Amino acid sequence: ETGVTQSPTHLIKTRGQQVTLRCSSQSGHNTVSWYQQALGQGPQFIFQYYREEENGRGNFPPRFSGLQFPNYSSELNVNALELDDSALYLCASSKTGRPQETQYFGPGTRLLVL
Amino acid sequence: GENVEQHPSTLSVQEGDSAVIKCTYSDSASNYFPWYKQELGKGPQLIIDIRSNVGEKKDQRIAVTLNKTAKHFSLHITETQPEDSAVYFCAASIGQAGTALIFGKGTTLSVSS
């Protein structure tokens, strides 16, 4: 176990709704990255937060947004849900956010959009 | 854009055999290459990683090799066991700060006893 926790484990929403997913990073880590993993695919980078600031973003629309809190936990918010947003959402924490640093993944939140 | 290709997509071996998974990457600035193992219903678990200043790294039955000139890296598992059965992902660092990862599509390894 990595010490990275995510909630909820599963979630069902309907198209057009909004969703908030939560992540608690491993103790001593100040950087959180979020990834989307569609069925049968590798994780795809959404964005990263370092000390409460966005520190890089992948090719995802603005309806995907995030926050990081002073205790370094993080939220991923998705507005106007679409069917294609159905996926496993993973967060990963790292110690300082420096390049070449190991990222430790949580178990993920499985989101189903109907 | 940046890309990581991973082969094969499925691999079946007998217990005790070796397994090799290969990846190529496109971003010449990539300098960190982790490998993750993902079991059903779980998040990816780091099994080994290699940084660009090293050509090979070994940890018990697992080894990774890196060829920066050819932009490819490989995972080698020796003496495979049924509990090695899982999906394996390679990844490469990308982005301005090099802190994000781009993943391959995964290899489903099946080890039969």
PDB file of C-alpha atoms in Angstrom:
ATOM      1  CA  GLU A   1       0.000   0.000   0.000  1.00  0.00           C
ATOM      2  CA  THR A   2       1.236   3.478  -0.924  1.00  0.00           C
ATOM      3  CA  GLY A   3      -0.551   5.526   1.731  1.00  0.00           C
ATOM      4  CA  VAL A   4      -2.447   7.469  -0.956  1.00  0.00           C
ATOM      5  CA  THR A   5      -6.189   7.312  -0.374  1.00  0.00           C
ATOM      6  CA  GLN A   6      -9.061   8.307  -2.635  1.00  0.00           C
ATOM      7  CA  SER A   7     -12.784   8.737  -2.124  1.00  0.00           C
ATOM      8  CA  PRO A   8     -15.295   7.649  -3.094  1.00  0.00           C
ATOM      9  CA  THR A   9     -14.313   4.260  -4.542  1.00  0.00           C
ATOM     10  CA  HIS A  10     -17.208   4.192  -6.997  1.00  0.00           C
ATOM     11  CA  LEU A  11     -19.595   6.818  -8.291  1.00  0.00           C
ATOM     12  CA  ILE A  12     -22.483   6.902 -10.748  1.00  0.00           C
ATOM     13  CA  LYS A  13     -23.595  10.188 -12.307  1.00  0.00           C
ATOM     14  CA  THR A  14     -25.752  11.257 -15.199  1.00  0.00           C
ATOM     15  CA  ARG A  15     -24.678  13.319 -18.191  1.00  0.00           C
ATOM     16  CA  GLY A  16     -24.511  17.032 -17.443  1.00  0.00           C
ATOM     17  CA  GLN A  17     -23.970  16.639 -13.710  1.00  0.00           C
ATOM     18  CA  GLN A  18     -20.900  17.719 -11.765  1.00  0.00           C
ATOM     19  CA  VAL A  19     -18.625  15.512  -9.658  1.00  0.00           C
ATOM     20  CA  THR A  20     -15.905  16.031  -7.034  1.00  0.00           C
ATOM     21  CA  LEU A  21     -13.293  13.381  -6.329  1.00  0.00           C
ATOM     22  CA  ARG A  22     -10.918  13.512  -3.369  1.00  0.00           C
ATOM     23  CA  CYS A  23      -7.359  12.417  -2.722  1.00  0.00           C
ATOM     24  CA  SER A  24      -5.167  12.365   0.368  1.00  0.00           C
ATOM     25  CA  SER A  25      -1.479  12.262  -0.438  1.00  0.00           C
ATOM     26  CA  GLN A  26       1.111  10.127   1.273  1.00  0.00           C
ATOM     27  CA  SER A  27       2.484  11.622   4.478  1.00  0.00           C
ATOM     28  CA  GLY A  28       5.320  14.054   3.744  1.00  0.00           C
ATOM     29  CA  HIS A  29       4.352  14.550   0.077  1.00  0.00           C
ATOM     30  CA  ASN A  30       3.433  18.009  -1.217  1.00  0.00           C
ATOM     31  CA  THR A  31       2.645  17.206  -4.858  1.00  0.00           C
ATOM     32  CA  VAL A  32      -0.459  15.533  -6.283  1.00  0.00           C
ATOM     33  CA  SER A  33      -1.077  14.518  -9.890  1.00  0.00           C
ATOM     34  CA  TRP A  34      -4.385  13.379 -11.345  1.00  0.00           C
ATOM     35  CA  TYR A  35      -4.782  10.862 -14.158  1.00  0.00           C
ATOM     36  CA  GLN A  36      -7.727   9.479 -16.108  1.00  0.00           C
ATOM     37  CA  GLN A  37      -7.607   5.794 -17.051  1.00  0.00           C
ATOM     38  CA  ALA A  38     -10.177   4.644 -19.597  1.00  0.00           C
ATOM     39  CA  LEU A  39     -10.952   0.928 -19.756  1.00  0.00           C
ATOM     40  CA  GLY A  40      -8.099  -0.989 -21.359  1.00  0.00           C
ATOM     41  CA  GLN A  41      -5.841   2.071 -21.616  1.00  0.00           C
ATOM     42  CA  GLY A  42      -2.927   3.533 -19.736  1.00  0.00           C
ATOM     43  CA  PRO A  43      -3.436   6.478 -17.374  1.00  0.00           C
ATOM     44  CA  GLN A  44      -3.579   9.891 -19.042  1.00  0.00           C
ATOM     45  CA  PHE A  45      -2.224  12.974 -17.246  1.00  0.00           C
ATOM     46  CA  ILE A  46      -4.842  15.577 -16.315  1.00  0.00           C
ATOM     47  CA  PHE A  47      -2.901  18.043 -14.126  1.00  0.00           C
ATOM     48  CA  GLN A  48      -0.538  18.359 -11.198  1.00  0.00           C
ATOM     49  CA  TYR A  49      -0.634  20.489  -8.056  1.00  0.00           C
ATOM     50  CA  TYR A  50       2.432  21.554  -6.123  1.00  0.00           C
ATOM     51  CA  ARG A  51       2.009  23.499  -2.885  1.00  0.00           C
ATOM     52  CA  GLU A  52      -1.560  24.495  -3.799  1.00  0.00           C
ATOM     53  CA  GLU A  53      -0.672  25.776  -7.299  1.00  0.00           C
ATOM     54  CA  GLU A  54      -1.318  24.067 -10.639  1.00  0.00           C
ATOM     55  CA  ASN A  55       2.054  22.895 -11.915  1.00  0.00           C
ATOM     56  CA  GLY A  56       1.281  21.485 -15.349  1.00  0.00           C
ATOM     57  CA  ARG A  57      -1.766  20.372 -17.280  1.00  0.00           C
ATOM     58  CA  GLY A  58      -2.450  17.725 -19.877  1.00  0.00           C
ATOM     59  CA  ASN A  59      -4.811  17.896 -22.835  1.00  0.00           C
ATOM     60  CA  PHE A  60      -8.077  18.133 -20.894  1.00  0.00           C
ATOM     61  CA  PRO A  61     -10.785  20.825 -21.267  1.00  0.00           C
ATOM     62  CA  PRO A  62     -11.356  23.544 -18.620  1.00  0.00           C
ATOM     63  CA  ARG A  63     -14.355  21.670 -17.205  1.00  0.00           C
ATOM     64  CA  PHE A  64     -11.728  19.536 -15.473  1.00  0.00           C
ATOM     65  CA  SER A  65     -10.456  21.610 -12.564  1.00  0.00           C
ATOM     66  CA  GLY A  66      -8.694  20.982  -9.303  1.00  0.00           C
ATOM     67  CA  LEU A  67      -7.662  22.238  -5.935  1.00  0.00           C
ATOM     68  CA  GLN A  68      -4.960  21.455  -3.453  1.00  0.00           C
ATOM     69  CA  PHE A  69      -5.376  22.301   0.202  1.00  0.00           C
ATOM     70  CA  PRO A  70      -2.802  23.417   2.812  1.00  0.00           C
ATOM     71  CA  ASN A  71      -2.564  19.819   4.085  1.00  0.00           C
ATOM     72  CA  TYR A  72      -1.726  18.820   0.462  1.00  0.00           C
ATOM     73  CA  SER A  73      -4.891  16.805  -0.047  1.00  0.00           C
ATOM     74  CA  SER A  74      -6.553  17.494  -3.393  1.00  0.00           C
ATOM     75  CA  GLU A  75      -9.847  17.557  -5.248  1.00  0.00           C
ATOM     76  CA  LEU A  76     -10.658  16.919  -8.894  1.00  0.00           C
ATOM     77  CA  ASN A  77     -13.842  18.564 -10.142  1.00  0.00           C
ATOM     78  CA  VAL A  78     -15.504  17.718 -13.433  1.00  0.00           C
ATOM     79  CA  ASN A  79     -18.395  19.851 -14.685  1.00  0.00           C
ATOM     80  CA  ALA A  80     -20.948  19.070 -17.388  1.00  0.00           C
ATOM     81  CA  LEU A  81     -20.177  15.349 -17.332  1.00  0.00           C
ATOM     82  CA  GLU A  82     -20.080  13.521 -20.638  1.00  0.00           C
ATOM     83  CA  LEU A  83     -20.417   9.789 -21.304  1.00  0.00           C
ATOM     84  CA  ASP A  84     -16.716   9.642 -22.275  1.00  0.00           C
ATOM     85  CA  ASP A  85     -15.764  10.830 -18.793  1.00  0.00           C
ATOM     86  CA  SER A  86     -16.532   7.315 -17.534  1.00  0.00           C
ATOM     87  CA  ALA A  87     -13.155   6.047 -16.338  1.00  0.00           C
ATOM     88  CA  LEU A  88     -10.955   5.245 -13.366  1.00  0.00           C
ATOM     89  CA  TYR A  89      -9.568   8.471 -11.890  1.00  0.00           C
ATOM     90  CA  LEU A  90      -6.222   8.074 -10.200  1.00  0.00           C
ATOM     91  CA  CYS A  91      -4.279  10.420  -8.050  1.00  0.00           C
ATOM     92  CA  ALA A  92      -0.579  10.065  -7.415  1.00  0.00           C
ATOM     93  CA  SER A  93       1.525  11.817  -4.832  1.00  0.00           C
ATOM     94  CA  SER A  94       5.219  12.631  -4.886  1.00  0.00           C
ATOM     95  CA  LYS A  95       7.516  14.116  -2.306  1.00  0.00           C
ATOM     96  CA  THR A  96       8.541  17.457  -3.830  1.00  0.00           C
ATOM     97  CA  GLY A  97       7.325  17.589  -7.427  1.00  0.00           C
ATOM     98  CA  ARG A  98      10.866  17.662  -8.783  1.00  0.00           C
ATOM     99  CA  PRO A  99      11.590  15.991 -12.131  1.00  0.00           C
ATOM    100  CA  GLN A 100      12.421  12.269 -12.072  1.00  0.00           C
ATOM    101  CA  GLU A 101      10.616  11.826  -8.790  1.00  0.00           C
ATOM    102  CA  THR A 102       8.643   8.677  -8.023  1.00  0.00           C
ATOM    103  CA  GLN A 103       4.865   8.997  -8.119  1.00  0.00           C
ATOM    104  CA  TYR A 104       2.801   6.742  -5.846  1.00  0.00           C
ATOM    105  CA  PHE A 105      -0.734   5.990  -6.960  1.00  0.00           C
ATOM    106  CA  GLY A 106      -3.903   5.580  -4.963  1.00  0.00           C
ATOM    107  CA  PRO A 107      -6.516   2.902  -5.676  1.00  0.00           C
ATOM    108  CA  GLY A 108      -8.629   5.220  -7.827  1.00  0.00           C
ATOM    109  CA  THR A 109     -12.248   6.292  -8.090  1.00  0.00           C
ATOM    110  CA  ARG A 110     -14.312   4.537 -10.722  1.00  0.00           C
ATOM    111  CA  LEU A 111     -16.765   6.983 -12.296  1.00  0.00           C
ATOM    112  CA  LEU A 112     -19.647   5.843 -14.462  1.00  0.00           C
ATOM    113  CA  VAL A 113     -21.588   8.475 -16.404  1.00  0.00           C
ATOM    114  CA  LEU A 114     -25.000   7.398 -17.689  1.00  0.00           C
TER     115      LEU A 114
ATOM    116  CA  GLY B   1       2.612  15.085 -29.537  1.00  0.00           C
ATOM    117  CA  GLU B   2       4.529  12.920 -27.136  1.00  0.00           C
ATOM    118  CA  ASN B   3       3.879   9.209 -27.355  1.00  0.00           C
ATOM    119  CA  VAL B   4       4.897   5.964 -25.666  1.00  0.00           C
ATOM    120  CA  GLU B   5       4.363   2.721 -27.547  1.00  0.00           C
ATOM    121  CA  GLN B   6       4.344  -0.565 -25.658  1.00  0.00           C
ATOM    122  CA  HIS B   7       4.610  -4.123 -26.998  1.00  0.00           C
ATOM    123  CA  PRO B   8       3.281  -6.742 -26.787  1.00  0.00           C
ATOM    124  CA  SER B   9      -0.264  -5.983 -25.645  1.00  0.00           C
ATOM    125  CA  THR B  10      -0.627  -9.522 -24.255  1.00  0.00           C
ATOM    126  CA  LEU B  11       2.022 -12.007 -23.147  1.00  0.00           C
ATOM    127  CA  SER B  12       1.502 -15.573 -21.933  1.00  0.00           C
ATOM    128  CA  VAL B  13       4.357 -17.526 -20.372  1.00  0.00           C
ATOM    129  CA  GLN B  14       4.852 -20.675 -18.353  1.00  0.00           C
ATOM    130  CA  GLU B  15       5.883 -20.389 -14.727  1.00  0.00           C
ATOM    131  CA  GLY B  16       9.660 -20.103 -14.520  1.00  0.00           C
ATOM    132  CA  ASP B  17      10.057 -18.576 -17.986  1.00  0.00           C
ATOM    133  CA  SER B  18      11.257 -15.024 -18.613  1.00  0.00           C
ATOM    134  CA  ALA B  19       9.038 -12.201 -19.834  1.00  0.00           C
ATOM    135  CA  VAL B  20      10.156  -9.130 -21.766  1.00  0.00           C
ATOM    136  CA  ILE B  21       8.087  -5.996 -22.437  1.00  0.00           C
ATOM    137  CA  LYS B  22       9.386  -3.244 -24.706  1.00  0.00           C
ATOM    138  CA  CYS B  23       8.565   0.455 -24.947  1.00  0.00           C
ATOM    139  CA  THR B  24       9.612   3.286 -27.228  1.00  0.00           C
ATOM    140  CA  TYR B  25       9.141   6.986 -26.524  1.00  0.00           C
ATOM    141  CA  SER B  26       9.095  10.045 -28.727  1.00  0.00           C
ATOM    142  CA  ASP B  27      10.140  12.958 -26.474  1.00  0.00           C
ATOM    143  CA  SER B  28      13.927  13.211 -26.478  1.00  0.00           C
ATOM    144  CA  ALA B  29      13.687  15.332 -23.297  1.00  0.00           C
ATOM    145  CA  SER B  30      12.243  12.384 -21.322  1.00  0.00           C
ATOM    146  CA  ASN B  31      14.658  11.407 -18.555  1.00  0.00           C
ATOM    147  CA  TYR B  32      12.684   9.248 -16.144  1.00  0.00           C
ATOM    148  CA  PHE B  33      11.128   5.873 -16.976  1.00  0.00           C
ATOM    149  CA  PRO B  34       9.047   4.018 -14.372  1.00  0.00           C
ATOM    150  CA  TRP B  35       7.277   0.694 -14.728  1.00  0.00           C
ATOM    151  CA  TYR B  36       4.002   0.021 -12.944  1.00  0.00           C
ATOM    152  CA  LYS B  37       2.074  -3.169 -12.236  1.00  0.00           C
ATOM    153  CA  GLN B  38      -1.695  -2.920 -11.989  1.00  0.00           C
ATOM    154  CA  GLU B  39      -3.835  -5.705 -10.597  1.00  0.00           C
ATOM    155  CA  LEU B  40      -7.571  -5.880 -11.140  1.00  0.00           C
ATOM    156  CA  GLY B  41      -9.429  -3.230  -9.178  1.00  0.00           C
ATOM    157  CA  LYS B  42      -6.257  -1.556  -7.882  1.00  0.00           C
ATOM    158  CA  GLY B  43      -4.150   1.455  -8.707  1.00  0.00           C
ATOM    159  CA  PRO B  44      -0.776   1.132 -10.464  1.00  0.00           C
ATOM    160  CA  GLN B  45       2.072   0.021  -8.207  1.00  0.00           C
ATOM    161  CA  LEU B  46       5.638   1.059  -8.986  1.00  0.00           C
ATOM    162  CA  ILE B  47       7.870  -1.980  -9.504  1.00  0.00           C
ATOM    163  CA  ILE B  48      11.059  -0.405 -10.836  1.00  0.00           C
ATOM    164  CA  ASP B  49      12.234   2.853 -12.401  1.00  0.00           C
ATOM    165  CA  ILE B  50      15.287   4.080 -14.231  1.00  0.00           C
ATOM    166  CA  ARG B  51      16.723   7.527 -14.761  1.00  0.00           C
ATOM    167  CA  SER B  52      18.493   8.712 -17.885  1.00  0.00           C
ATOM    168  CA  ASN B  53      21.982   8.620 -16.442  1.00  0.00           C
ATOM    169  CA  VAL B  54      21.786   4.833 -16.030  1.00  0.00           C
ATOM    170  CA  GLY B  55      21.608   2.146 -18.729  1.00  0.00           C
ATOM    171  CA  GLU B  56      20.412  -0.761 -16.620  1.00  0.00           C
ATOM    172  CA  LYS B  57      18.915  -1.397 -13.201  1.00  0.00           C
ATOM    173  CA  LYS B  58      18.073  -4.642 -11.458  1.00  0.00           C
ATOM    174  CA  ASP B  59      15.974  -5.534  -8.436  1.00  0.00           C
ATOM    175  CA  GLN B  60      15.854  -9.268  -7.709  1.00  0.00           C
ATOM    176  CA  ARG B  61      13.891 -10.874 -10.566  1.00  0.00           C
ATOM    177  CA  ILE B  62      13.126  -7.582 -12.298  1.00  0.00           C
ATOM    178  CA  ALA B  63      15.454  -5.571 -14.523  1.00  0.00           C
ATOM    179  CA  VAL B  64      15.040  -2.572 -16.779  1.00  0.00           C
ATOM    180  CA  THR B  65      17.313  -1.451 -19.614  1.00  0.00           C
ATOM    181  CA  LEU B  66      17.370   1.962 -21.273  1.00  0.00           C
ATOM    182  CA  ASN B  67      18.763   2.973 -24.664  1.00  0.00           C
ATOM    183  CA  LYS B  68      18.472   6.762 -24.898  1.00  0.00           C
ATOM    184  CA  THR B  69      19.935   6.905 -28.396  1.00  0.00           C
ATOM    185  CA  ALA B  70      17.265   4.596 -29.757  1.00  0.00           C
ATOM    186  CA  LYS B  71      14.634   5.958 -27.329  1.00  0.00           C
ATOM    187  CA  HIS B  72      13.551   2.604 -26.064  1.00  0.00           C
ATOM    188  CA  PHE B  73      13.471   0.810 -22.737  1.00  0.00           C
ATOM    189  CA  SER B  74      12.540  -2.691 -21.680  1.00  0.00           C
ATOM    190  CA  LEU B  75      11.320  -4.612 -18.643  1.00  0.00           C
ATOM    191  CA  HIS B  76      12.695  -8.080 -17.997  1.00  0.00           C
ATOM    192  CA  ILE B  77      11.114 -10.448 -15.479  1.00  0.00           C
ATOM    193  CA  THR B  78      12.950 -13.703 -14.816  1.00  0.00           C
ATOM    194  CA  GLU B  79      11.651 -16.869 -13.133  1.00  0.00           C
ATOM    195  CA  THR B  80       8.058 -15.730 -13.524  1.00  0.00           C
ATOM    196  CA  GLN B  81       5.486 -16.781 -10.959  1.00  0.00           C
ATOM    197  CA  PRO B  82       1.662 -16.894 -11.167  1.00  0.00           C
ATOM    198  CA  GLU B  83       1.484 -13.839  -8.895  1.00  0.00           C
ATOM    199  CA  ASP B  84       3.330 -11.857 -11.582  1.00  0.00           C
ATOM    200  CA  SER B  85       0.120 -12.026 -13.656  1.00  0.00           C
ATOM    201  CA  ALA B  86      -1.172  -8.458 -14.049  1.00  0.00           C
ATOM    202  CA  VAL B  87      -1.172  -5.508 -16.443  1.00  0.00           C
ATOM    203  CA  TYR B  88       2.192  -3.788 -16.751  1.00  0.00           C
ATOM    204  CA  PHE B  89       2.588  -0.172 -17.879  1.00  0.00           C
ATOM    205  CA  CYS B  90       5.699   1.652 -18.956  1.00  0.00           C
ATOM    206  CA  ALA B  91       5.839   5.434 -18.664  1.00  0.00           C
ATOM    207  CA  ALA B  92       8.115   8.321 -19.557  1.00  0.00           C
ATOM    208  CA  SER B  93       8.414  11.796 -18.064  1.00  0.00           C
ATOM    209  CA  ILE B  94       7.075  14.654 -20.185  1.00  0.00           C
ATOM    210  CA  GLY B  95       6.143  18.289 -19.918  1.00  0.00           C
ATOM    211  CA  GLN B  96       7.995  21.511 -19.287  1.00  0.00           C
ATOM    212  CA  ALA B  97       9.029  20.514 -15.811  1.00  0.00           C
ATOM    213  CA  GLY B  98       9.320  16.831 -16.647  1.00  0.00           C
ATOM    214  CA  THR B  99       7.144  15.893 -13.707  1.00  0.00           C
ATOM    215  CA  ALA B 100       4.148  14.457 -15.596  1.00  0.00           C
ATOM    216  CA  LEU B 101       4.130  10.922 -16.952  1.00  0.00           C
ATOM    217  CA  ILE B 102       2.914   9.594 -20.289  1.00  0.00           C
ATOM    218  CA  PHE B 103       1.979   5.919 -20.222  1.00  0.00           C
ATOM    219  CA  GLY B 104       1.972   3.105 -22.719  1.00  0.00           C
ATOM    220  CA  LYS B 105      -1.245   1.184 -23.312  1.00  0.00           C
ATOM    221  CA  GLY B 106      -0.215  -1.713 -21.119  1.00  0.00           C
ATOM    222  CA  THR B 107       0.765  -5.364 -21.429  1.00  0.00           C
ATOM    223  CA  THR B 108      -1.397  -8.076 -19.911  1.00  0.00           C
ATOM    224  CA  LEU B 109       0.973 -10.746 -18.589  1.00  0.00           C
ATOM    225  CA  SER B 110      -0.426 -14.194 -17.830  1.00  0.00           C
ATOM    226  CA  VAL B 111       1.787 -16.720 -16.049  1.00  0.00           C
ATOM    227  CA  SER B 112       0.429 -20.242 -16.024  1.00  0.00           C
ATOM    228  CA  SER B 113       1.599 -22.917 -13.617  1.00  0.00           C
TER     229      SER B 113
END
